[in-house]
Amino acid sequence: MSHIPTIGLVDDEPGMLKALRRVLTAEGFHVRAFASAAEFLRGEDRAQVDCLVLDVSMPGLTGLELQEHLTREDARLPVVFLTGQGDIPMSVRAIKAGAVNFLTKPVNDTDLLAAVHAALAEARRLQDEHRALAGLRQRLATLTPREREVLRHVITGKLNKQIAADLGTSEQTIKIHRMRLTAKLGLTSVAELVRAMERLGVEPAE
Amino acid sequence: MSHIPTIGLVDDEPGMLKALRRVLTAEGFHVRAFASAAEFLRGEDRAQVDCLVLDVSMPGLTGLELQEHLTREDARLPVVFLTGQGDIPMSVRAIKAGAVNFLTKPVNDTDLLAAVHAALAEARRLQDEHRALAGLRQRLATLTPREREVLRHVITGKLNKQIAADLGTSEQTIKIHRMRLTAKLGLTSVAELVRAMERLGVEPAE
DNA sequence: GTCCGCATTGAACCAAGGTTCAATGCTCCG
DNA sequence: CGGAGCATTGAACCTTGGTTCAATGCGGAC
């Protein structure tokens, strides 16, 4: 999302794609259209898309199935559903799975744009969060396996002595690993380490 | 939820209450019925209710409004909606607000019971979480103001020396406060303190 | 007024963390 | 083979944390 956001459209009806594109480009967005979930998944344009507007019922993968695929990935794309024959159970499932909204055709332009703006706001939020952690995640990746293991013990609050016993090595070795990992991560205190690892999803040992 | 869970029903149609009560008591649940949101809110039976089955459209407060009231309280009750004239936007709003499910009348017994069981599972989860933190919260309440302040500095990763400077006192004083607060909380390591305070919502200093 | 809880301080001691110097053994890669 | 990166260890030293003993001053409760 450099400056102008790009909306991904996935719908098997060409007329619908055309109508949606018209509304969204009029609002100043870039648009990438796809005729099926499969086409989106293999598309290279995909990386530039900031949020998705999905038809639920399509031949091949349905919108809900595509959403499920996407939640497995790290760069979670916010999804707005748009459907002709939606029902309540379907909308419940979609929202529980994290969809930003679930709209029905024919859709009012105002509602569509409101949903897309909400999805973009969510996309920005996710990206900010991701960027904030990117540097730290990168530094974490430079740790050796042993350093990572020591880190996991440190953030459980164990003493060097205990860590050494758990890993079957000497306290001095632990001190060295610990010194190196704090230097690599740029975090000296245990408190900072615990907070950072919690945000990165690094689990404590035991 | 001592042993037999109690389901709260809120619906303005007496016939519906009766039918729901029959299905739920047959499943072995206790049932408390209320004819309106207001009746539930002032009811004393309320404390014993483990989850709610709410009609959406009722005179006075609607189910959605009642749900909103409940989310402000600390003991969040899981809610299952049940409605005659529900639509998709309404279901989207309800699920976004945290409802367990959104069902339509006439409801199939199987679906209703599945939703109620899911709501009760959620209730147990919430209660377990609450209980796990209750003891700690109680111990936290026994800290003196100064000890709490020192705690907030400790969980930011500051050294005793720095804390002493920040609070305008001596390092020895900080050591004493620190010793007392770790004893009161039963948490010795900084890592444990950070984790616990994060779960309790205690913010670090600065 | 007196007692109690709270905050404070100093001295002293031991345990643990952090750092530096010096060194060994291993494996993988070019 | 030689070198790079990794894991390891010992020794020594300093800083910080944790604990104990002893003591003072303040404010509110009884």
CSV table of C-alpha atoms (C1' of nucleotides) in Angstrom, one decimal:
chain,number,residue,atom,x,y,z
A,1,MET,CA,0.0,0.0,0.0
A,2,SER,CA,2.5,2.6,-1.2
A,3,HIS,CA,-0.1,5.4,-1.7
A,4,ILE,CA,-3.1,4.3,-3.7
A,5,PRO,CA,-4.6,1.1,-2.3
A,6,THR,CA,-5.3,-1.8,-4.5
A,7,ILE,CA,-8.5,-3.8,-4.2
A,8,GLY,CA,-8.6,-7.4,-5.3
A,9,LEU,CA,-11.9,-8.6,-6.8
A,10,VAL,CA,-12.8,-12.2,-7.1
A,11,ASP,CA,-16.1,-13.0,-8.8
A,12,ASP,CA,-17.1,-15.4,-11.5
A,13,GLU,CA,-19.6,-13.0,-13.1
A,14,PRO,CA,-17.8,-10.6,-15.5
A,15,GLY,CA,-20.6,-8.1,-15.2
A,16,MET,CA,-20.2,-7.9,-11.5
A,17,LEU,CA,-16.5,-7.5,-11.8
A,18,LYS,CA,-17.0,-4.6,-14.2
A,19,ALA,CA,-19.6,-2.9,-12.0
A,20,LEU,CA,-17.4,-3.2,-8.9
A,21,ARG,CA,-14.4,-2.0,-10.7
A,22,ARG,CA,-16.3,1.1,-11.9
A,23,VAL,CA,-17.3,2.0,-8.3
A,24,LEU,CA,-13.9,1.3,-6.8
A,25,THR,CA,-11.9,3.2,-9.4
A,26,ALA,CA,-14.3,6.1,-9.1
A,27,GLU,CA,-13.4,6.2,-5.5
A,28,GLY,CA,-9.7,6.4,-6.5
A,29,PHE,CA,-8.6,2.8,-5.8
A,30,HIS,CA,-6.6,0.6,-8.0
A,31,VAL,CA,-8.3,-2.7,-8.9
A,32,ARG,CA,-7.2,-6.2,-9.8
A,33,ALA,CA,-9.9,-8.5,-11.0
A,34,PHE,CA,-9.9,-12.3,-10.9
A,35,ALA,CA,-12.5,-14.7,-12.3
A,36,SER,CA,-11.9,-17.4,-9.7
A,37,ALA,CA,-10.2,-18.2,-6.4
A,38,ALA,CA,-7.6,-20.3,-8.3
A,39,GLU,CA,-6.8,-17.5,-10.6
A,40,PHE,CA,-6.2,-15.2,-7.7
A,41,LEU,CA,-4.0,-17.8,-5.9
A,42,ARG,CA,-1.7,-18.2,-8.8
A,43,GLY,CA,-1.8,-14.6,-9.9
A,44,GLU,CA,1.4,-12.5,-9.5
A,45,ASP,CA,-0.7,-9.4,-9.0
A,46,ARG,CA,-1.7,-10.9,-5.8
A,47,ALA,CA,1.2,-9.4,-3.8
A,48,GLN,CA,0.1,-5.9,-4.6
A,49,VAL,CA,-3.4,-6.4,-3.3
A,50,ASP,CA,-4.3,-4.7,0.0
A,51,CYS,CA,-7.7,-6.2,0.6
A,52,LEU,CA,-10.2,-8.6,-1.1
A,53,VAL,CA,-13.8,-8.4,-2.1
A,54,LEU,CA,-14.9,-12.0,-2.6
A,55,ASP,CA,-18.0,-13.6,-4.0
A,56,VAL,CA,-19.0,-16.5,-1.8
A,57,SER,CA,-20.4,-18.9,-4.3
A,58,MET,CA,-18.2,-19.5,-7.2
A,59,PRO,CA,-17.2,-22.6,-9.3
A,60,GLY,CA,-14.1,-24.2,-7.9
A,61,LEU,CA,-13.0,-22.9,-4.5
A,62,THR,CA,-15.8,-20.8,-2.9
A,63,GLY,CA,-15.0,-17.5,-1.3
A,64,LEU,CA,-15.2,-19.1,2.2
A,65,GLU,CA,-12.7,-21.7,1.2
A,66,LEU,CA,-10.4,-19.1,-0.3
A,67,GLN,CA,-10.6,-17.2,3.0
A,68,GLU,CA,-9.6,-20.3,4.9
A,69,HIS,CA,-6.6,-20.7,2.6
A,70,LEU,CA,-5.6,-17.1,3.2
A,71,THR,CA,-5.8,-17.3,7.0
A,72,ARG,CA,-3.0,-19.9,6.9
A,73,GLU,CA,-0.6,-17.4,5.4
A,74,ASP,CA,1.3,-14.9,7.4
A,75,ALA,CA,0.3,-11.8,5.4
A,76,ARG,CA,-3.4,-12.0,6.3
A,77,LEU,CA,-5.5,-10.1,3.8
A,78,PRO,CA,-8.7,-8.5,5.1
A,79,VAL,CA,-11.7,-9.9,3.2
A,80,VAL,CA,-15.1,-8.4,2.4
A,81,PHE,CA,-17.7,-10.9,1.2
A,82,LEU,CA,-20.3,-10.1,-1.4
A,83,THR,CA,-22.9,-12.6,-2.4
A,84,GLY,CA,-26.1,-13.1,-4.3
A,85,GLN,CA,-27.5,-16.0,-2.4
A,86,GLY,CA,-26.1,-15.7,1.0
A,87,ASP,CA,-27.8,-16.8,4.1
A,88,ILE,CA,-27.4,-16.2,7.8
A,89,PRO,CA,-25.3,-19.3,8.7
A,90,MET,CA,-23.0,-18.5,5.9
A,91,SER,CA,-22.5,-14.9,7.1
A,92,VAL,CA,-22.0,-16.2,10.7
A,93,ARG,CA,-19.3,-18.5,9.5
A,94,ALA,CA,-17.5,-15.8,7.4
A,95,ILE,CA,-17.5,-13.3,10.3
A,96,LYS,CA,-16.3,-15.9,12.8
A,97,ALA,CA,-13.5,-16.6,10.4
A,98,GLY,CA,-12.4,-13.0,10.5
A,99,ALA,CA,-14.2,-11.4,7.5
A,100,VAL,CA,-14.5,-7.6,7.7
A,101,ASN,CA,-18.0,-7.7,6.4
A,102,PHE,CA,-20.6,-9.8,4.6
A,103,LEU,CA,-22.7,-7.9,2.1
A,104,THR,CA,-25.5,-9.0,-0.2
A,105,LYS,CA,-26.0,-8.3,-3.9
A,106,PRO,CA,-27.3,-6.0,-5.1
A,107,VAL,CA,-25.0,-3.9,-3.0
A,108,ASN,CA,-25.4,-0.3,-2.3
A,109,ASP,CA,-22.3,1.7,-3.3
A,110,THR,CA,-22.1,3.4,0.1
A,111,ASP,CA,-22.1,0.1,2.0
A,112,LEU,CA,-19.5,-1.4,-0.4
A,113,LEU,CA,-17.2,1.6,0.0
A,114,ALA,CA,-17.6,1.7,3.7
A,115,ALA,CA,-16.7,-2.0,3.9
A,116,VAL,CA,-13.7,-1.6,1.7
A,117,HIS,CA,-12.5,1.4,3.7
A,118,ALA,CA,-12.8,-0.7,6.9
A,119,ALA,CA,-10.9,-3.5,5.2
A,120,LEU,CA,-8.1,-1.1,4.2
A,121,ALA,CA,-8.0,0.3,7.7
A,122,GLU,CA,-7.6,-3.3,9.0
A,123,ALA,CA,-4.9,-3.9,6.3
A,124,ARG,CA,-3.0,-0.9,7.5
A,125,ARG,CA,-3.2,-2.0,11.1
A,126,LEU,CA,-1.9,-5.5,10.2
A,127,GLN,CA,0.9,-4.0,8.2
A,128,ASP,CA,1.9,-1.6,10.9
A,129,GLU,CA,2.0,-4.4,13.4
A,130,HIS,CA,4.0,-6.6,11.0
A,131,ARG,CA,6.5,-3.8,10.3
A,132,ALA,CA,7.0,-3.1,14.0
A,133,LEU,CA,8.0,-6.7,14.5
A,134,ALA,CA,9.9,-7.2,11.3
A,135,GLY,CA,13.3,-5.9,12.6
A,136,LEU,CA,13.1,-8.0,15.7
A,137,ARG,CA,12.0,-11.1,13.8
A,138,GLN,CA,15.0,-10.6,11.5
A,139,ARG,CA,17.4,-10.4,14.4
A,140,LEU,CA,15.8,-13.4,16.0
A,141,ALA,CA,16.5,-15.3,12.8
A,142,THR,CA,20.2,-14.7,13.2
A,143,LEU,CA,20.3,-16.7,16.5
A,144,THR,CA,22.0,-20.1,16.4
A,145,PRO,CA,19.8,-23.0,17.5
A,146,ARG,CA,21.5,-23.1,20.9
A,147,GLU,CA,21.1,-19.5,21.5
A,148,ARG,CA,17.4,-19.8,20.7
A,149,GLU,CA,17.1,-22.6,23.2
A,150,VAL,CA,18.8,-20.6,25.9
A,151,LEU,CA,16.5,-17.7,25.1
A,152,ARG,CA,13.4,-19.9,25.6
A,153,HIS,CA,14.8,-20.8,29.0
A,154,VAL,CA,15.7,-17.3,29.9
A,155,ILE,CA,12.1,-16.0,29.2
A,156,THR,CA,10.7,-18.6,31.6
A,157,GLY,CA,12.7,-16.9,34.4
A,158,LYS,CA,15.2,-19.7,34.9
A,159,LEU,CA,18.6,-19.1,36.5
A,160,ASN,CA,21.7,-19.7,34.4
A,161,LYS,CA,22.5,-22.6,36.7
A,162,GLN,CA,19.2,-24.2,36.0
A,163,ILE,CA,19.4,-23.7,32.3
A,164,ALA,CA,22.9,-25.3,32.3
A,165,ALA,CA,21.5,-28.3,34.1
A,166,ASP,CA,18.5,-28.5,31.7
A,167,LEU,CA,20.7,-28.4,28.7
A,168,GLY,CA,23.4,-30.6,30.1
A,169,THR,CA,26.2,-28.0,29.9
A,170,SER,CA,28.0,-25.6,32.2
A,171,GLU,CA,26.8,-22.3,33.6
A,172,GLN,CA,29.6,-20.5,31.8
A,173,THR,CA,28.4,-21.7,28.4
A,174,ILE,CA,25.0,-20.4,29.2
A,175,LYS,CA,26.4,-17.0,30.1
A,176,ILE,CA,28.2,-16.9,26.7
A,177,HIS,CA,25.1,-17.8,24.8
A,178,ARG,CA,23.1,-15.4,26.8
A,179,MET,CA,25.5,-12.6,26.2
A,180,ARG,CA,25.5,-13.3,22.4
A,181,LEU,CA,21.8,-13.5,22.1
A,182,THR,CA,21.1,-10.3,24.0
A,183,ALA,CA,23.7,-8.6,21.8
A,184,LYS,CA,22.1,-9.9,18.6
A,185,LEU,CA,18.6,-8.9,19.7
A,186,GLY,CA,19.6,-5.6,21.2
A,187,LEU,CA,17.6,-6.4,24.3
A,188,THR,CA,19.5,-6.5,27.6
A,189,SER,CA,16.9,-7.0,30.3
A,190,VAL,CA,14.9,-10.1,30.9
A,191,ALA,CA,11.7,-7.9,31.0
A,192,GLU,CA,12.4,-6.7,27.4
A,193,LEU,CA,13.1,-10.2,26.2
A,194,VAL,CA,9.9,-11.6,27.7
A,195,ARG,CA,7.8,-8.8,26.1
A,196,ALA,CA,9.4,-9.1,22.7
A,197,MET,CA,9.2,-12.9,22.6
A,198,GLU,CA,5.6,-12.8,23.7
A,199,ARG,CA,4.8,-10.5,20.7
A,200,LEU,CA,6.8,-12.8,18.4
A,201,GLY,CA,5.1,-15.9,19.7
A,202,VAL,CA,8.2,-17.5,21.0
A,203,GLU,CA,7.1,-20.0,23.7
A,204,PRO,CA,9.0,-20.3,27.0
A,205,ALA,CA,10.7,-23.6,27.8
A,206,GLU,CA,8.7,-26.1,29.9
B,1,MET,CA,-21.6,-23.6,37.0
B,2,SER,CA,-21.4,-25.9,40.0
B,3,HIS,CA,-22.4,-29.1,38.1
B,4,ILE,CA,-25.6,-28.6,36.1
B,5,PRO,CA,-25.3,-25.6,33.9
B,6,THR,CA,-28.1,-23.0,33.9
B,7,ILE,CA,-29.3,-21.4,30.7
B,8,GLY,CA,-30.9,-18.0,30.7
B,9,LEU,CA,-33.7,-17.5,28.2
B,10,VAL,CA,-34.9,-14.0,27.2
B,11,ASP,CA,-37.8,-13.9,24.8
B,12,ASP,CA,-41.1,-11.9,24.8
B,13,GLU,CA,-43.1,-14.8,23.5
B,14,PRO,CA,-44.3,-17.0,26.3
B,15,GLY,CA,-44.8,-19.9,23.9
B,16,MET,CA,-41.2,-19.7,22.7
B,17,LEU,CA,-39.9,-19.7,26.2
B,18,LYS,CA,-41.9,-22.7,27.0
B,19,ALA,CA,-40.7,-24.6,24.0
B,20,LEU,CA,-37.1,-23.7,24.6
B,21,ARG,CA,-37.4,-24.6,28.3
B,22,ARG,CA,-38.7,-28.0,27.3
B,23,VAL,CA,-35.8,-28.8,24.9
B,24,LEU,CA,-33.2,-27.5,27.3
B,25,THR,CA,-34.5,-29.3,30.5
B,26,ALA,CA,-34.7,-32.5,28.4
B,27,GLU,CA,-31.0,-32.1,27.8
B,28,GLY,CA,-30.5,-31.9,31.5
B,29,PHE,CA,-29.9,-28.1,31.9
B,30,HIS,CA,-31.4,-25.8,34.4
B,31,VAL,CA,-33.4,-23.0,32.9
B,32,ARG,CA,-34.2,-19.4,34.0
B,33,ALA,CA,-36.7,-17.6,31.8
B,34,PHE,CA,-37.1,-13.9,31.4
B,35,ALA,CA,-39.8,-12.1,29.4
B,36,SER,CA,-37.6,-9.0,28.6
B,37,ALA,CA,-34.1,-7.7,28.7
B,38,ALA,CA,-35.1,-5.4,31.6
B,39,GLU,CA,-36.4,-8.3,33.6
B,40,PHE,CA,-33.2,-10.2,33.1
B,41,LEU,CA,-31.1,-7.2,34.1
B,42,ARG,CA,-32.9,-6.7,37.4
B,43,GLY,CA,-33.3,-10.4,38.1
B,44,GLU,CA,-31.4,-11.9,41.0
B,45,ASP,CA,-31.4,-15.3,39.3
B,46,ARG,CA,-29.1,-13.6,36.9
B,47,ALA,CA,-25.9,-14.5,38.8
B,48,GLN,CA,-26.5,-18.2,38.4
B,49,VAL,CA,-26.9,-18.1,34.7
B,50,ASP,CA,-24.0,-19.6,32.7
B,51,CYS,CA,-25.0,-18.5,29.2
B,52,LEU,CA,-27.9,-16.7,27.5
B,53,VAL,CA,-30.2,-17.5,24.6
B,54,LEU,CA,-31.6,-14.2,23.4
B,55,ASP,CA,-34.4,-13.2,21.1
B,56,VAL,CA,-33.1,-10.3,19.0
B,57,SER,CA,-36.3,-8.3,18.5
B,58,MET,CA,-38.2,-7.6,21.7
B,59,PRO,CA,-40.0,-4.6,23.1
B,60,GLY,CA,-37.8,-2.4,25.2
B,61,LEU,CA,-34.1,-3.4,24.9
B,62,THR,CA,-33.5,-5.6,21.9
B,63,GLY,CA,-31.2,-8.6,22.3
B,64,LEU,CA,-28.4,-6.8,20.6
B,65,GLU,CA,-28.7,-3.9,23.0
B,66,LEU,CA,-28.7,-6.3,25.9
B,67,GLN,CA,-25.6,-7.9,24.6
B,68,GLU,CA,-23.9,-4.5,24.4
B,69,HIS,CA,-24.8,-3.9,28.0
B,70,LEU,CA,-23.4,-7.2,29.0
B,71,THR,CA,-20.0,-6.7,27.3
B,72,ARG,CA,-19.4,-3.8,29.6
B,73,GLU,CA,-19.4,-6.0,32.6
B,74,ASP,CA,-16.5,-8.1,33.8
B,75,ALA,CA,-18.2,-11.5,33.9
B,76,ARG,CA,-18.9,-11.7,30.2
B,77,LEU,CA,-21.8,-14.1,29.5
B,78,PRO,CA,-21.7,-16.0,26.3
B,79,VAL,CA,-24.7,-15.2,24.1
B,80,VAL,CA,-26.6,-17.3,21.5
B,81,PHE,CA,-29.1,-15.3,19.4
B,82,LEU,CA,-32.4,-16.7,18.3
B,83,THR,CA,-34.7,-14.7,16.1
B,84,GLY,CA,-37.7,-14.8,13.9
B,85,GLN,CA,-37.0,-12.0,11.6
B,86,GLY,CA,-33.2,-11.8,11.5
B,87,ASP,CA,-31.3,-10.6,8.5
B,88,ILE,CA,-27.7,-10.8,7.5
B,89,PRO,CA,-26.5,-7.4,8.7
B,90,MET,CA,-28.0,-8.2,12.1
B,91,SER,CA,-26.2,-11.5,12.3
B,92,VAL,CA,-22.9,-9.8,11.2
B,93,ARG,CA,-23.3,-7.2,13.9
B,94,ALA,CA,-24.1,-9.8,16.6
B,95,ILE,CA,-21.1,-12.1,15.7
B,96,LYS,CA,-18.7,-9.1,15.5
B,97,ALA,CA,-19.9,-8.2,19.0
B,98,GLY,CA,-18.9,-11.6,20.2
B,99,ALA,CA,-22.0,-13.7,20.0
B,100,VAL,CA,-21.4,-17.5,20.0
B,101,ASN,CA,-24.0,-18.1,17.3
B,102,PHE,CA,-27.0,-16.5,15.5
B,103,LEU,CA,-29.9,-18.9,14.9
B,104,THR,CA,-33.3,-18.4,13.2
B,105,LYS,CA,-36.7,-19.5,14.2
B,106,PRO,CA,-38.0,-22.1,13.9
B,107,VAL,CA,-34.9,-23.6,15.3
B,108,ASN,CA,-33.9,-27.2,14.9
B,109,ASP,CA,-33.2,-28.8,18.3
B,110,THR,CA,-29.9,-30.1,17.3
B,111,ASP,CA,-28.6,-26.7,16.2
B,112,LEU,CA,-29.9,-25.1,19.4
B,113,LEU,CA,-28.3,-27.6,21.6
B,114,ALA,CA,-25.0,-27.4,19.7
B,115,ALA,CA,-25.0,-23.6,20.1
B,116,VAL,CA,-25.8,-23.9,23.8
B,117,HIS,CA,-23.0,-26.4,24.3
B,118,ALA,CA,-20.6,-24.1,22.5
B,119,ALA,CA,-21.7,-21.2,24.7
B,120,LEU,CA,-21.2,-23.3,27.8
B,121,ALA,CA,-17.7,-24.3,26.7
B,122,GLU,CA,-17.0,-20.6,26.2
B,123,ALA,CA,-18.4,-19.9,29.6
B,124,ARG,CA,-16.1,-22.5,31.2
B,125,ARG,CA,-13.1,-21.1,29.3
B,126,LEU,CA,-13.9,-17.5,30.6
B,127,GLN,CA,-14.4,-18.8,34.1
B,128,ASP,CA,-11.2,-20.8,34.1
B,129,GLU,CA,-9.3,-17.7,32.9
B,130,HIS,CA,-11.0,-15.6,35.5
B,131,ARG,CA,-10.3,-18.0,38.3
B,132,ALA,CA,-6.6,-18.4,37.3
B,133,LEU,CA,-6.2,-14.7,37.6
B,134,ALA,CA,-8.3,-14.2,40.7
B,135,GLY,CA,-5.7,-15.3,43.2
B,136,LEU,CA,-3.0,-13.2,41.6
B,137,ARG,CA,-5.3,-10.1,41.4
B,138,GLN,CA,-6.1,-10.5,45.1
B,139,ARG,CA,-2.4,-10.7,46.0
B,140,LEU,CA,-1.7,-7.7,43.8
B,141,ALA,CA,-4.3,-5.8,45.8
B,142,THR,CA,-2.3,-6.3,49.0
B,143,LEU,CA,0.7,-4.3,47.6
B,144,THR,CA,1.3,-0.9,49.1
B,145,PRO,CA,1.3,2.1,46.6
B,146,ARG,CA,5.1,2.2,46.7
B,147,GLU,CA,5.5,-1.5,46.1
B,148,ARG,CA,3.1,-1.2,43.1
B,149,GLU,CA,5.2,1.6,41.7
B,150,VAL,CA,8.4,-0.3,42.1
B,151,LEU,CA,6.7,-3.3,40.5
B,152,ARG,CA,5.8,-1.2,37.5
B,153,HIS,CA,9.5,-0.2,37.1
B,154,VAL,CA,10.7,-3.7,37.6
B,155,ILE,CA,8.6,-5.0,34.8
B,156,THR,CA,10.0,-2.5,32.4
B,157,GLY,CA,13.4,-4.1,33.0
B,158,LYS,CA,15.0,-1.3,35.0
B,159,LEU,CA,17.9,-1.8,37.4
B,160,ASN,CA,17.3,-1.1,41.1
B,161,LYS,CA,19.7,1.8,40.8
B,162,GLN,CA,17.6,3.4,38.0
B,163,ILE,CA,14.4,2.8,39.9
B,164,ALA,CA,15.9,4.5,42.9
B,165,ALA,CA,16.8,7.5,40.9
B,166,ASP,CA,13.4,7.7,39.2
B,167,LEU,CA,11.6,7.5,42.5
B,168,GLY,CA,14.1,9.7,44.3
B,169,THR,CA,15.1,7.2,46.9
B,170,SER,CA,18.0,4.9,47.7
B,171,GLU,CA,18.8,1.6,46.0
B,172,GLN,CA,18.5,-0.2,49.3
B,173,THR,CA,14.9,1.0,49.7
B,174,ILE,CA,14.1,-0.4,46.3
B,175,LYS,CA,15.6,-3.7,47.2
B,176,ILE,CA,13.3,-3.9,50.2
B,177,HIS,CA,10.2,-3.0,48.3
B,178,ARG,CA,11.2,-5.5,45.7
B,179,MET,CA,11.7,-8.2,48.2
B,180,ARG,CA,8.3,-7.6,49.8
B,181,LEU,CA,6.4,-7.4,46.5
B,182,THR,CA,7.9,-10.6,45.2
B,183,ALA,CA,7.1,-12.3,48.5
B,184,LYS,CA,3.5,-11.0,48.4
B,185,LEU,CA,2.9,-12.1,44.8
B,186,GLY,CA,4.8,-15.4,45.1
B,187,LEU,CA,6.7,-14.6,41.9
B,188,THR,CA,10.4,-14.4,42.1
B,189,SER,CA,11.8,-14.0,38.6
B,190,VAL,CA,11.4,-10.9,36.5
B,191,ALA,CA,10.1,-13.1,33.7
B,192,GLU,CA,7.2,-14.4,35.8
B,193,LEU,CA,6.4,-10.8,37.0
B,194,VAL,CA,6.3,-9.5,33.4
B,195,ARG,CA,4.0,-12.3,32.3
B,196,ALA,CA,1.7,-12.0,35.2
B,197,MET,CA,1.4,-8.3,35.0
B,198,GLU,CA,0.7,-8.4,31.3
B,199,ARG,CA,-2.2,-10.8,31.9
B,200,LEU,CA,-3.5,-8.5,34.7
B,201,GLY,CA,-3.1,-5.4,32.6
B,202,VAL,CA,-0.6,-3.7,34.8
B,203,GLU,CA,1.3,-1.3,32.6
B,204,PRO,CA,5.1,-0.8,32.8
B,205,ALA,CA,6.5,2.5,34.0
B,206,GLU,CA,7.5,5.0,31.2
C,1,DG,C1',-1.0,9.1,73.5
C,2,DT,C1',0.2,4.6,71.7
C,3,DC,C1',0.3,1.1,68.4
C,4,DC,C1',0.6,-0.4,63.6
C,5,DG,C1',1.4,-0.2,58.8
C,6,DC,C1',4.2,2.1,55.6
C,7,DA,C1',8.4,4.1,53.7
C,8,DT,C1',12.9,4.7,54.4
C,9,DT,C1',18.1,3.9,55.2
C,10,DG,C1',22.8,1.8,56.3
C,11,DA,C1',25.9,-2.0,56.7
C,12,DA,C1',27.2,-6.3,55.5
C,13,DC,C1',27.2,-10.8,53.0
C,14,DC,C1',26.2,-14.2,49.6
C,15,DA,C1',24.3,-15.5,45.1
C,16,DA,C1',23.7,-14.6,40.4
C,17,DG,C1',24.4,-12.0,36.2
C,18,DG,C1',27.6,-9.9,32.9
C,19,DT,C1',32.2,-9.4,30.8
C,20,DT,C1',36.8,-10.5,29.2
C,21,DC,C1',40.8,-13.5,28.0
C,22,DA,C1',42.1,-17.7,26.3
C,23,DA,C1',41.3,-22.0,24.4
C,24,DT,C1',39.3,-26.7,22.3
C,25,DG,C1',36.5,-29.7,19.3
C,26,DC,C1',33.1,-30.1,15.8
C,27,DT,C1',31.0,-29.8,11.1
C,28,DC,C1',30.2,-28.0,6.8
C,29,DC,C1',31.9,-25.7,2.7
C,30,DG,C1',34.9,-24.4,-1.0
D,1,DC,C1',43.1,-29.4,3.5
D,2,DG,C1',42.0,-24.8,5.6
D,3,DG,C1',38.7,-21.7,7.2
D,4,DA,C1',34.3,-20.2,9.1
D,5,DG,C1',30.7,-20.7,12.2
D,6,DC,C1',29.0,-23.0,16.2
D,7,DA,C1',29.1,-25.0,20.8
D,8,DT,C1',31.8,-25.5,24.6
D,9,DT,C1',34.8,-24.7,28.9
D,10,DG,C1',37.8,-22.5,32.6
D,11,DA,C1',39.4,-18.6,35.2
D,12,DA,C1',39.1,-14.2,37.0
D,13,DC,C1',36.7,-9.9,37.9
D,14,DC,C1',33.0,-6.6,38.6
D,15,DT,C1',28.1,-5.4,38.9
D,16,DT,C1',23.7,-6.3,40.4
D,17,DG,C1',20.2,-8.8,42.9
D,18,DG,C1',18.6,-10.9,47.2
D,19,DT,C1',18.7,-11.3,52.1
D,20,DT,C1',19.4,-10.2,57.0
D,21,DC,C1',20.0,-7.2,61.1
D,22,DA,C1',19.1,-2.9,63.0
D,23,DA,C1',16.9,1.4,63.1
D,24,DT,C1',14.2,6.0,62.1
D,25,DG,C1',10.1,8.9,60.9
D,26,DC,C1',5.3,9.5,59.6
D,27,DG,C1',0.4,9.1,59.7
D,28,DG,C1',-3.9,7.0,60.9
D,29,DA,C1',-6.6,4.0,64.1
D,30,DC,C1',-8.0,2.8,68.7
